[in-house]
mmCIF file of C-alpha atoms in Angstrom:
data_model
loop_
_atom_site.group_PDB
_atom_site.id
_atom_site.type_symbol
_atom_site.label_atom_id
_atom_site.label_comp_id
_atom_site.label_asym_id
_atom_site.label_seq_id
_atom_site.Cartn_x
_atom_site.Cartn_y
_atom_site.Cartn_z
ATOM 1 C CA PRO J 174 110.701 68.467 139.120
ATOM 2 C CA TYR J 175 112.759 71.375 137.783
ATOM 3 C CA GLY J 176 111.612 73.902 140.341
ATOM 4 C CA GLU J 177 109.963 77.190 139.501
ATOM 5 C CA LEU J 178 111.120 78.981 136.352
ATOM 6 C CA ASP J 179 110.340 82.611 135.740
ATOM 7 C CA HIS J 180 112.088 82.823 132.374
ATOM 8 C CA LEU J 181 113.860 80.783 129.704
ATOM 9 C CA ILE J 182 117.101 81.612 127.898
ATOM 10 C CA PHE J 183 117.678 80.297 124.383
ATOM 11 C CA VAL J 184 121.225 80.220 123.031
ATOM 12 C CA ASP J 185 121.623 80.053 119.241
ATOM 13 C CA ASP J 186 124.434 77.598 118.497
ATOM 14 C CA PHE J 187 122.924 76.812 115.122
ATOM 15 C CA SER J 188 123.369 79.898 112.963
ATOM 16 C CA LYS J 189 127.142 80.096 113.370
ATOM 17 C CA TYR J 190 127.494 76.768 111.578
ATOM 18 C CA GLY J 191 125.402 77.844 108.601
ATOM 19 C CA ILE J 192 121.736 78.031 107.667
ATOM 20 C CA LEU J 193 122.077 78.211 103.883
ATOM 21 C CA PRO J 194 119.856 75.258 102.821
ATOM 22 C CA TYR J 195 117.110 76.366 105.213
ATOM 23 C CA HIS J 196 117.463 79.959 104.059
ATOM 24 C CA LEU J 197 117.198 78.963 100.395
ATOM 25 C CA GLU J 198 114.031 76.977 101.016
ATOM 26 C CA ALA J 199 112.402 79.910 102.828
ATOM 27 C CA TYR J 200 113.418 82.290 100.032
ATOM 28 C CA TYR J 201 112.086 79.899 97.402
ATOM 29 C CA TYR J 202 108.539 79.991 98.723
ATOM 30 C CA GLN J 203 108.742 83.756 99.204
ATOM 31 C CA LEU J 204 109.661 83.987 95.519
ATOM 32 C CA VAL J 205 106.732 81.748 94.567
ATOM 33 C CA ALA J 206 104.408 84.057 96.526
ATOM 34 C CA ALA J 207 105.903 87.146 94.852
ATOM 35 C CA PHE J 208 105.245 85.598 91.448
ATOM 36 C CA GLN J 209 101.679 84.826 92.470
ATOM 37 C CA ARG J 210 101.123 88.460 93.520
ATOM 38 C CA LYS J 211 102.902 89.683 90.383
ATOM 39 C CA ASP J 212 105.017 91.915 92.588
ATOM 40 C CA ARG J 213 107.786 92.644 90.110
ATOM 41 C CA ASN J 214 110.085 94.520 92.435
ATOM 42 C CA ARG J 215 109.948 91.788 95.052
ATOM 43 C CA ILE J 216 110.466 89.169 92.334
ATOM 44 C CA LEU J 217 113.599 90.938 91.151
ATOM 45 C CA ARG J 218 115.001 91.391 94.654
ATOM 46 C CA LEU J 219 114.346 87.816 95.773
ATOM 47 C CA SER J 220 115.630 86.397 92.486
ATOM 48 C CA THR J 221 118.835 88.406 92.839
ATOM 49 C CA GLU J 222 119.379 87.414 96.466
ATOM 50 C CA MET J 223 118.667 83.770 95.725
ATOM 51 C CA GLY J 224 121.140 83.931 92.854
ATOM 52 C CA HIS J 225 123.827 85.065 95.278
ATOM 53 C CA TYR J 226 123.051 82.365 97.832
ATOM 54 C CA LEU J 227 122.814 79.619 95.225
ATOM 55 C CA GLY J 228 126.251 80.604 93.988
ATOM 56 C CA ASP J 229 127.471 80.391 97.585
ATOM 57 C CA ALA J 230 126.020 76.889 97.920
ATOM 58 C CA CYS J 231 128.142 75.705 95.000
ATOM 59 C CA VAL J 232 131.452 76.825 96.554
ATOM 60 C CA PRO J 233 133.105 74.064 98.619
ATOM 61 C CA LEU J 234 134.660 76.547 101.056
ATOM 62 C CA HIS J 235 131.170 77.779 101.934
ATOM 63 C CA ALA J 236 130.392 74.284 103.200
ATOM 64 C CA THR J 237 133.049 73.982 105.873
ATOM 65 C CA GLU J 238 134.108 75.629 109.097
ATOM 66 C CA ASN J 239 137.572 75.983 107.555
ATOM 67 C CA TYR J 240 136.104 78.450 105.049
ATOM 68 C CA ASN J 241 139.339 80.354 104.363
ATOM 69 C CA GLY J 242 141.985 77.797 105.241
ATOM 70 C CA GLN J 243 142.439 79.413 108.644
ATOM 71 C CA LEU J 244 142.523 76.011 110.339
ATOM 72 C CA THR J 245 145.128 74.509 107.994
ATOM 73 C CA ASP J 246 147.533 77.422 107.464
ATOM 74 C CA GLN J 247 146.046 78.197 104.024
ATOM 75 C CA ILE J 248 144.753 81.715 104.585
ATOM 76 C CA GLY J 249 143.487 83.213 101.322
ATOM 77 C CA ILE J 250 142.453 79.964 99.661
ATOM 78 C CA HIS J 251 138.829 81.113 99.533
ATOM 79 C CA ALA J 252 139.541 84.007 97.186
ATOM 80 C CA PHE J 253 142.039 81.827 95.317
ATOM 81 C CA TRP J 254 139.414 79.205 94.463
ATOM 82 C CA GLU J 255 136.391 81.483 94.135
ATOM 83 C CA SER J 256 137.853 84.612 92.501
ATOM 84 C CA ARG J 257 141.410 84.282 91.223
ATOM 85 C CA ILE J 258 140.899 81.182 89.084
ATOM 86 C CA PRO J 259 137.685 82.423 87.377
ATOM 87 C CA GLU J 260 139.218 85.858 86.811
ATOM 88 C CA LEU J 261 142.205 84.326 85.038
ATOM 89 C CA PHE J 262 140.594 81.476 83.125
ATOM 90 C CA ALA J 263 136.793 81.712 82.886
ATOM 91 C CA GLU J 264 136.640 83.905 79.793
ATOM 92 C CA GLN J 265 139.215 81.919 77.832
ATOM 93 C CA SER J 266 138.482 78.345 78.872
ATOM 94 C CA PHE J 267 135.137 77.895 80.696
ATOM 95 C CA ASP J 268 132.365 76.548 78.463
ATOM 96 C CA PRO J 269 129.386 78.950 78.732
ATOM 97 C CA ILE J 270 126.887 76.479 77.241
ATOM 98 C CA ILE J 271 125.011 75.209 80.288
ATOM 99 C CA GLY J 272 121.721 73.833 78.981
ATOM 100 C CA LYS J 273 118.065 74.486 79.754
ATOM 101 C CA ALA J 274 116.697 75.173 83.215
ATOM 102 C CA ARG J 275 114.943 72.212 84.842
ATOM 103 C CA TYR J 276 111.872 72.006 87.042
ATOM 104 C CA LEU J 277 112.656 71.155 90.665
ATOM 105 C CA VAL J 278 110.318 68.433 91.903
ATOM 106 C CA ASP J 279 111.718 68.707 95.435
ATOM 107 C CA PRO J 280 113.311 72.142 96.152
ATOM 108 C CA ARG J 281 114.382 71.152 99.676
ATOM 109 C CA LYS J 282 116.333 68.134 98.426
ATOM 110 C CA PHE J 283 117.823 70.222 95.637
ATOM 111 C CA PHE J 284 119.209 72.823 98.063
ATOM 112 C CA TRP J 285 120.651 70.191 100.383
ATOM 113 C CA ASP J 286 122.214 68.347 97.442
ATOM 114 C CA LEU J 287 124.007 71.543 96.353
ATOM 115 C CA VAL J 288 125.531 72.070 99.784
ATOM 116 C CA LEU J 289 126.439 68.409 100.341
ATOM 117 C CA GLU J 290 128.053 68.180 96.900
ATOM 118 C CA SER J 291 130.194 71.182 97.813
ATOM 119 C CA ASN J 292 131.108 69.716 101.187
ATOM 120 C CA ARG J 293 132.360 66.501 99.588
ATOM 121 C CA LEU J 294 134.883 68.553 97.598
ATOM 122 C CA VAL J 295 136.388 70.378 100.581
ATOM 123 C CA GLU J 296 139.097 67.793 101.247
ATOM 124 C CA ASP J 297 140.394 67.965 97.656
ATOM 125 C CA VAL J 298 140.279 71.782 97.574
ATOM 126 C CA LEU J 299 142.505 71.978 100.641
ATOM 127 C CA ARG J 300 144.742 68.960 99.986
ATOM 128 C CA ILE J 301 145.628 69.860 96.393
ATOM 129 C CA GLU J 302 146.577 73.431 97.281
ATOM 130 C CA LYS J 303 148.634 72.256 100.263
ATOM 131 C CA GLU J 304 150.555 69.778 98.127
ATOM 132 C CA LEU J 305 151.059 72.351 95.374
ATOM 133 C CA SER J 306 152.415 74.899 97.842
ATOM 134 C CA LEU J 307 155.168 72.441 98.767
ATOM 135 C CA GLN J 308 156.144 71.947 95.114
ATOM 136 C CA PHE J 309 156.268 75.619 94.047
ATOM 137 C CA PRO J 310 158.996 77.965 95.294
ATOM 138 C CA ARG J 311 157.455 80.534 97.623
ATOM 139 C CA ASP J 312 158.458 83.454 95.405
ATOM 140 C CA GLN J 313 156.531 81.872 92.501
ATOM 141 C CA GLN J 314 153.304 81.451 94.433
ATOM 142 C CA TYR J 315 152.417 85.099 95.061
ATOM 143 C CA CYS J 316 152.691 88.124 92.806
ATOM 144 C CA TYR J 317 151.520 91.735 92.863
ATOM 145 C CA THR J 318 148.921 92.999 90.433
ATOM 146 C CA GLU J 319 146.616 95.977 89.907
ATOM 147 C CA ARG J 320 142.935 95.665 90.733
ATOM 148 C CA LEU J 321 140.494 98.559 90.795
ATOM 149 C CA GLY J 322 143.306 101.051 91.084
ATOM 150 C CA ARG J 323 145.021 99.207 93.943
ATOM 151 C CA THR J 324 148.113 97.038 94.079
ATOM 152 C CA ILE J 325 147.227 93.720 95.680
ATOM 153 C CA ARG J 326 149.111 90.548 96.556
ATOM 154 C CA THR J 327 147.569 87.491 94.949
ATOM 155 C CA GLN J 328 148.462 84.100 93.501
ATOM 156 C CA CYS J 329 150.683 84.115 90.409
ATOM 157 C CA ALA J 330 149.080 83.042 87.134
ATOM 158 C CA ALA J 331 151.293 79.955 86.756
ATOM 159 C CA TYR J 332 150.511 78.825 90.291
ATOM 160 C CA ALA J 333 146.781 79.393 89.725
ATOM 161 C CA ARG J 334 146.913 77.431 86.466
ATOM 162 C CA ALA J 335 148.611 74.502 88.170
ATOM 163 C CA TYR J 336 145.977 74.510 90.920
ATOM 164 C CA LYS J 337 143.151 74.674 88.402
ATOM 165 C CA GLU J 338 144.588 71.794 86.361
ATOM 166 C CA GLN J 339 145.181 69.557 89.369
ATOM 167 C CA MET J 340 141.575 70.066 90.472
ATOM 168 C CA ASN J 341 140.581 68.671 87.056
ATOM 169 C CA GLY J 342 137.885 71.218 86.152
ATOM 170 C CA MET J 343 136.293 71.487 89.597
ATOM 171 C CA VAL J 344 135.914 75.279 89.567
ATOM 172 C CA GLU J 345 134.321 75.271 86.123
ATOM 173 C CA ASP J 346 132.022 72.391 87.084
ATOM 174 C CA ARG J 347 130.785 74.207 90.204
ATOM 175 C CA TRP J 348 130.409 77.430 88.223
ATOM 176 C CA LYS J 349 128.197 75.611 85.714
ATOM 177 C CA ARG J 350 126.283 73.989 88.556
ATOM 178 C CA SER J 351 125.553 77.407 90.037
ATOM 179 C CA VAL J 352 124.306 78.814 86.711
ATOM 180 C CA MET J 353 122.009 75.844 86.187
ATOM 181 C CA ALA J 354 120.808 76.046 89.794
ATOM 182 C CA ILE J 355 119.905 79.727 89.519
ATOM 183 C CA GLY J 356 118.004 79.293 86.266
ATOM 184 C CA SER J 357 116.194 76.202 87.518
ATOM 185 C CA VAL J 358 115.133 77.851 90.778
ATOM 186 C CA TRP J 359 113.751 80.931 89.026
ATOM 187 C CA TYR J 360 111.953 78.770 86.463
ATOM 188 C CA SER J 361 110.518 76.383 89.073
ATOM 189 C CA ALA J 362 109.275 79.187 91.324
ATOM 190 C CA TRP J 363 107.505 80.759 88.356
ATOM 191 C CA LEU J 364 105.901 77.421 87.423
ATOM 192 C CA ASP J 365 104.863 76.719 91.033
ATOM 193 C CA ALA J 366 103.204 80.143 91.094
ATOM 194 C CA GLY J 367 101.032 79.165 88.133
ATOM 195 C CA SER J 368 103.185 80.623 85.342
ATOM 196 C CA PRO J 369 101.864 84.201 85.705
ATOM 197 C CA ASP J 370 102.124 86.521 82.707
ATOM 198 C CA LEU J 371 104.143 89.529 83.914
ATOM 199 C CA ARG J 372 104.548 91.266 80.578
ATOM 200 C CA SER J 373 101.528 93.540 80.930
ATOM 201 C CA GLU J 374 101.908 94.378 84.596
ATOM 202 C CA GLU J 375 102.908 97.875 85.646
ATOM 203 C CA TRP J 376 105.918 98.334 87.856
ATOM 204 C CA THR J 377 104.838 98.955 91.422
ATOM 205 C CA VAL J 378 106.672 99.205 94.713
ATOM 206 C CA SER J 379 104.871 97.874 97.769
ATOM 207 C CA GLU J 380 105.252 99.624 101.116
ATOM 208 C CA GLU J 381 107.322 96.704 102.366
ATOM 209 C CA GLU J 382 109.702 96.894 99.406
ATOM 210 C CA ALA J 383 110.006 100.674 99.649
ATOM 211 C CA LYS J 384 110.983 100.401 103.322
ATOM 212 C CA LEU J 385 113.536 97.693 102.576
ATOM 213 C CA ARG J 386 115.048 99.735 99.737
ATOM 214 C CA GLU J 387 115.533 102.666 102.087
ATOM 215 C CA GLU J 388 117.178 100.443 104.713
ATOM 216 C CA LEU J 389 119.559 98.952 102.159
ATOM 217 C CA LYS J 390 120.399 102.388 100.821
ATOM 218 C CA ASN J 391 121.322 103.565 104.311
ATOM 219 C CA VAL J 392 123.497 100.496 104.886
ATOM 220 C CA PHE J 393 125.288 101.144 101.604
ATOM 221 C CA LYS J 394 125.864 104.811 102.422
ATOM 222 C CA SER J 395 127.328 103.915 105.805
ATOM 223 C CA GLY J 396 130.326 102.377 104.054
ATOM 224 C CA ALA J 397 130.695 99.713 106.720
ATOM 225 C CA PRO J 398 131.884 96.334 105.361
ATOM 226 C CA LYS J 399 129.423 93.474 105.757
ATOM 227 C CA GLY J 400 130.097 89.750 106.107
ATOM 228 C CA ARG J 401 133.368 87.888 106.350
ATOM 229 C CA ARG J 402 136.453 88.872 104.407
ATOM 230 C CA HIS J 403 138.168 86.186 102.364
ATOM 231 C CA ASP J 404 140.866 88.243 100.643
ATOM 232 C CA ASN J 405 143.344 88.513 103.510
ATOM 233 C CA PHE J 406 146.693 86.792 103.034
#
């Protein structure tokens, strides 16, 4: 009924909207397999990468198309929420006592819950900052400071404190959630692999890992930035 077809064209409209929960699930079972093989180097790499992605899943602005306030005239809010507030207040006021890692009965549900929890906070993240920006004089919202030998424009400490307080501990709560998530995923993958004893194993690098290391080294040496930038104001 459709006539003769000599080829098919698939257009990926899925990836641009985010694949994080699917990606985490795939990585989880790769980590389980690495534990089962006692492949220490692969365990370390996958654990590190999963740690990064789990942290991403706990950030509300990673769970929306408006990831940097570009759709609501709030450019720079991503770095404000994710970097500026922890840099100013984490050491002095965040409680580092998180608790013990927990076994994940259903990893897929766990990953989706992380992302959906973050998405439910998006409206407050954007609304509170928008309202605050109307209350603070413009010249008290942004200041210049030194970071890594560079002078950068960023939110003033008083403005950041007001934002943090009006969010009622949200950044700290999501930070704690990410720490617990990372520990629980590592622990659960190890248990699902049969709790292998890695203490007596020699460090080895498989051919696959050696090739990947070389590829990553070349990417690093190229100096080209990767991913989206969230620090532009």
